[in-house]
CSV table of C-alpha atoms in Angstrom, one decimal:
chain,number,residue,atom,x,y,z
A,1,UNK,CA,50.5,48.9,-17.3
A,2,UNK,CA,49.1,51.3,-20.2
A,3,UNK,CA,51.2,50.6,-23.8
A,4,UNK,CA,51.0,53.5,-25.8
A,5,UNK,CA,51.8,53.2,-29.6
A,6,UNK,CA,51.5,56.3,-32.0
A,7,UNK,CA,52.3,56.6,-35.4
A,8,UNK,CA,53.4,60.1,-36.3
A,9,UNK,CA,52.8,61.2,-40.3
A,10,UNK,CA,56.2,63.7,-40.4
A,11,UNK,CA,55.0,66.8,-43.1
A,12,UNK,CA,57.9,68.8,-42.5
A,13,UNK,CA,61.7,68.7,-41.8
A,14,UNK,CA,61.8,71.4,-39.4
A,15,UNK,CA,59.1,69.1,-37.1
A,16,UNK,CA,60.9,68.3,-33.6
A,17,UNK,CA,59.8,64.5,-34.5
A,18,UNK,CA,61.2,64.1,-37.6
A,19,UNK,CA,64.7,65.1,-35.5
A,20,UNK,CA,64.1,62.5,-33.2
A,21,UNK,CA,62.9,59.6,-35.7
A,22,UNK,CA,66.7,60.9,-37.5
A,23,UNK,CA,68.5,60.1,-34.6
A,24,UNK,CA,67.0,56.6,-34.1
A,25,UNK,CA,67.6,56.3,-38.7
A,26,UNK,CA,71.5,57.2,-38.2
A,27,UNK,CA,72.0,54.4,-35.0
A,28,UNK,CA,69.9,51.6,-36.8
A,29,UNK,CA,70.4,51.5,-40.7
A,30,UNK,CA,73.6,50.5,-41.7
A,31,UNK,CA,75.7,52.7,-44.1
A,32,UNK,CA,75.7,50.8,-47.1
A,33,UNK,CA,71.6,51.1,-46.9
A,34,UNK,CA,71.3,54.5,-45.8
A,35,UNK,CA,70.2,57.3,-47.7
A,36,UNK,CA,71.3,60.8,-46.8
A,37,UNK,CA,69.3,62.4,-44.2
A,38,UNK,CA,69.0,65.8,-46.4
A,39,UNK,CA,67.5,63.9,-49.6
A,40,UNK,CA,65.3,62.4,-46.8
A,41,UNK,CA,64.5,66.0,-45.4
A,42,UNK,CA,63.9,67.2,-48.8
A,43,UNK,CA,61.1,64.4,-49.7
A,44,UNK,CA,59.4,65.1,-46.6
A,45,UNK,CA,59.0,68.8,-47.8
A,46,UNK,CA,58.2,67.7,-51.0
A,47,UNK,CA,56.6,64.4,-50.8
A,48,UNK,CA,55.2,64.0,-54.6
A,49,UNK,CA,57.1,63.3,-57.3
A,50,UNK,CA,56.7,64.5,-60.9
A,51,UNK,CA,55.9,60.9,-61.8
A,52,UNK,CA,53.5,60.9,-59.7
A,53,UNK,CA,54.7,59.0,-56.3
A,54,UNK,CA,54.4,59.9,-52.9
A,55,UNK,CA,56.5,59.5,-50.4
A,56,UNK,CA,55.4,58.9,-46.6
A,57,UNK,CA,57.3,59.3,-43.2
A,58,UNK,CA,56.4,58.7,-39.6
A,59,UNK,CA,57.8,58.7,-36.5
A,60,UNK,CA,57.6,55.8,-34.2
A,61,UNK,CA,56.4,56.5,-30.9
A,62,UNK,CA,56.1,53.9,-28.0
A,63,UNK,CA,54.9,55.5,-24.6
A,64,UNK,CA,55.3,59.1,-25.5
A,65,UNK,CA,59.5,58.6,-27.2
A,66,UNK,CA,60.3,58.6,-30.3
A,67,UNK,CA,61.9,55.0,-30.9
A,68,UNK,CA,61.5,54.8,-35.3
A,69,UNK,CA,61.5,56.0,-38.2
A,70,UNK,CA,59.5,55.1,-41.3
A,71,UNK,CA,59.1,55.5,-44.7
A,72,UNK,CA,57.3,54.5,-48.0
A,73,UNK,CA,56.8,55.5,-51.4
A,74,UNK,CA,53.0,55.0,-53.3
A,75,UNK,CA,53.1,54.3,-56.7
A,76,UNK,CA,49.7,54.8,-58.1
A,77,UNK,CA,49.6,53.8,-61.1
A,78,UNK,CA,51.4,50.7,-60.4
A,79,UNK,CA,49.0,50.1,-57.0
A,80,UNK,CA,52.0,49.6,-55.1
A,81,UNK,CA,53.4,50.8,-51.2
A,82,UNK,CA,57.1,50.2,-51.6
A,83,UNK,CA,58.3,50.5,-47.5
A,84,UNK,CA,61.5,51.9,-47.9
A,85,UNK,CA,62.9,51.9,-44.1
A,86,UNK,CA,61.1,50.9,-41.2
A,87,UNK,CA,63.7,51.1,-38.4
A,88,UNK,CA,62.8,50.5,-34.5
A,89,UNK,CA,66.0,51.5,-31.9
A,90,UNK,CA,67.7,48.1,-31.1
A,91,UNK,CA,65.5,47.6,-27.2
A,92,UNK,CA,62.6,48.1,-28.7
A,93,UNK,CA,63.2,45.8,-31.7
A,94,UNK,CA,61.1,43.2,-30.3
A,95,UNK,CA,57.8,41.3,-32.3
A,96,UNK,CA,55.5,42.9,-29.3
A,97,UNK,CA,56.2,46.4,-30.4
A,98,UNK,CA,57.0,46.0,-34.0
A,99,UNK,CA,53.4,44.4,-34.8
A,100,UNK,CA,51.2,47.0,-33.4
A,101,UNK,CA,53.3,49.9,-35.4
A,102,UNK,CA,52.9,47.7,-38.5
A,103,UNK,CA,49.0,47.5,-37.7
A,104,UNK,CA,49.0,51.2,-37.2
A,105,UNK,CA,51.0,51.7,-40.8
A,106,UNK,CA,48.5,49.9,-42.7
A,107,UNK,CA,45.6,50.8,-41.1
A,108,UNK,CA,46.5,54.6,-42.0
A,109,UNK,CA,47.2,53.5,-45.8
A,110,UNK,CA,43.4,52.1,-45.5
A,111,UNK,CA,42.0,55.4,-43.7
A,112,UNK,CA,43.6,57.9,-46.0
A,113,UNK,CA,42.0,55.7,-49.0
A,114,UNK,CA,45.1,54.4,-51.2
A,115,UNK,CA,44.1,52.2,-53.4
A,116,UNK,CA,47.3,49.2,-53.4
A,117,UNK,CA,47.6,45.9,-54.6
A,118,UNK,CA,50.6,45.1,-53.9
A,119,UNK,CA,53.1,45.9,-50.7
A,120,UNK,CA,56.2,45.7,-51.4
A,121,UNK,CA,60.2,46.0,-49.8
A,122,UNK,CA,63.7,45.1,-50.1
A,123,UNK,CA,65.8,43.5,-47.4
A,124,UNK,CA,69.6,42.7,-47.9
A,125,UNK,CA,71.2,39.3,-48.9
A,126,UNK,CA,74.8,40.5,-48.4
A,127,UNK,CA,77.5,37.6,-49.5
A,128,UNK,CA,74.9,35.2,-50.6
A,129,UNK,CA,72.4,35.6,-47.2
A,130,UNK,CA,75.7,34.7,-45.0
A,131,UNK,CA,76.3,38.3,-43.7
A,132,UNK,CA,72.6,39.5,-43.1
A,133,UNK,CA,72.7,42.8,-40.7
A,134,UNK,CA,70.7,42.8,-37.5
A,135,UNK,CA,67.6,44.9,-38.8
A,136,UNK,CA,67.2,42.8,-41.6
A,137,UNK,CA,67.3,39.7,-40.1
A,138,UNK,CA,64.4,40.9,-37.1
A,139,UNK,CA,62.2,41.8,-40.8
A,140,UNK,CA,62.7,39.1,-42.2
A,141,UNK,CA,61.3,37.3,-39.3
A,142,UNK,CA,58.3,39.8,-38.4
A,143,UNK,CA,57.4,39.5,-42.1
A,144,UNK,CA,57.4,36.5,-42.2
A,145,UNK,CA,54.5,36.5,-39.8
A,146,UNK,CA,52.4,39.5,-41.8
A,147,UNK,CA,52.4,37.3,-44.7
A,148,UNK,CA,55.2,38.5,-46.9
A,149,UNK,CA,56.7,36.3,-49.7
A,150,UNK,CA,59.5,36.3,-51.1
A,151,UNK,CA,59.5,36.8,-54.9
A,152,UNK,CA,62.2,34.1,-56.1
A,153,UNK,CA,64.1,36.3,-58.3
A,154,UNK,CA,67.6,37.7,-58.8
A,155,UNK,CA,67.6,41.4,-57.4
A,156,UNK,CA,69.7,43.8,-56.5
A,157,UNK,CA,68.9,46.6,-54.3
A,158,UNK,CA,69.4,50.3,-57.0
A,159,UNK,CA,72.3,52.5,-55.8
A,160,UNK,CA,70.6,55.4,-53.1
A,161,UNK,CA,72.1,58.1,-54.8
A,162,UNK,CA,74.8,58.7,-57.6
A,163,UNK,CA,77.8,58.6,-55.0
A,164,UNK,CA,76.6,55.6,-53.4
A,165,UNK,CA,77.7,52.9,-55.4
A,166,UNK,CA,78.0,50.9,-52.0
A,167,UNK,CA,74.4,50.8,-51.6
A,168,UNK,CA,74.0,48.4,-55.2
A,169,UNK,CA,74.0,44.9,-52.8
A,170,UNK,CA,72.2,41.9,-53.3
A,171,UNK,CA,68.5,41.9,-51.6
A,172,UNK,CA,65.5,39.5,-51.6
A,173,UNK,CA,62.2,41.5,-52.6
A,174,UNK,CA,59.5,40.7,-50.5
A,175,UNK,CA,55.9,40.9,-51.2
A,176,UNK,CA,52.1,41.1,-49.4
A,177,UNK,CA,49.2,41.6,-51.7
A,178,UNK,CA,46.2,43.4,-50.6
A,179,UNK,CA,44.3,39.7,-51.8
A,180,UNK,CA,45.2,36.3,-51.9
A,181,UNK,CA,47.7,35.2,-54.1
A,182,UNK,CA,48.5,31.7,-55.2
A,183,UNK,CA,51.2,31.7,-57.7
């Protein structure tokens, strides 16, 4: 059997992928995490900030469906990927097809010549780690495994929006540097 894993780089809203990589966003990432789909749409059309950051999207393809969604932000001046969401459908959320996109991801970063030291994300420690939501628990596990750590520090995650005081939850930041890091 041929497995076929493609990243798709999503340029425009109106793109019948970045439709299909919504659909699988809205089932997977739970509301208080979820940032609306327009202010999502509206990056993708608009991927570089004033400050300077730039904002990247794929969709998630596994034999020829769409079945993800992700997305990152590149601070240059701070040499840092931030991954912002990286949601799989729930039957494909398995270690066997989340590596390979994660390969893919970084691999891109790499071609396209950003310069990071640091990758960086945020996964949720609702209530003190005790009521940790499916998709973070499956990245905190795969993570785990690419060589994340987590930075042992009080965090909480910043409000996705000014209406979305819900989204302000406790998280764990969890970091990979592009070398190795002892302290």
């Amino acid at each position: 059997m041929n497995q076929r894993y493609e990243i798709k780089p999503l340029t425009s809203s109106n793109d019948h992928d970045f439709t299909e990589a919504m659909k699988v966003y809205l089932r997977v990432i739970p509301a208080d995490v979820k940032t609306d789909t327009n202010e999502i749409a509206y990056a993708v059309d608009h991927p570089v900030g004033t400050n300077g950051r730039r904002m990247f999207f794929f969709a998630l393809r596994y034999q020829g469906n769409t079945i993800g969604f992700a997305q990152f932000a590149y601070l240059p001046k701070q040499k840092i990927i931030f991954m912002d969401y990286l949601a799989i459908s729930g039957d494909y959320k398995k270690n066997s097809i989340f590596y390979p996109f994660f390969s893919m991801l970084m691999l891109y970063f790499n071609d396209i010549g950003l310069n990071y030291d640091y990758f960086i994300t945020e996964i949720g420690a609702q209530n003190h780690d005790e009521a940790v939501d499916e998709d973070s628990a499956f990245l905190r596990k795969v993570l785990a495994m690419e060589d994340f750590k987590i930075i042992d520090a009080r965090y909480k995650q910043p409000c996705l929006g000014i209406q979305k005081q819900e989204s302000n939850i406790d998280a764990h930041l969890y970091l990979k540097t592009s070398a190795p890091i002892y302290t």
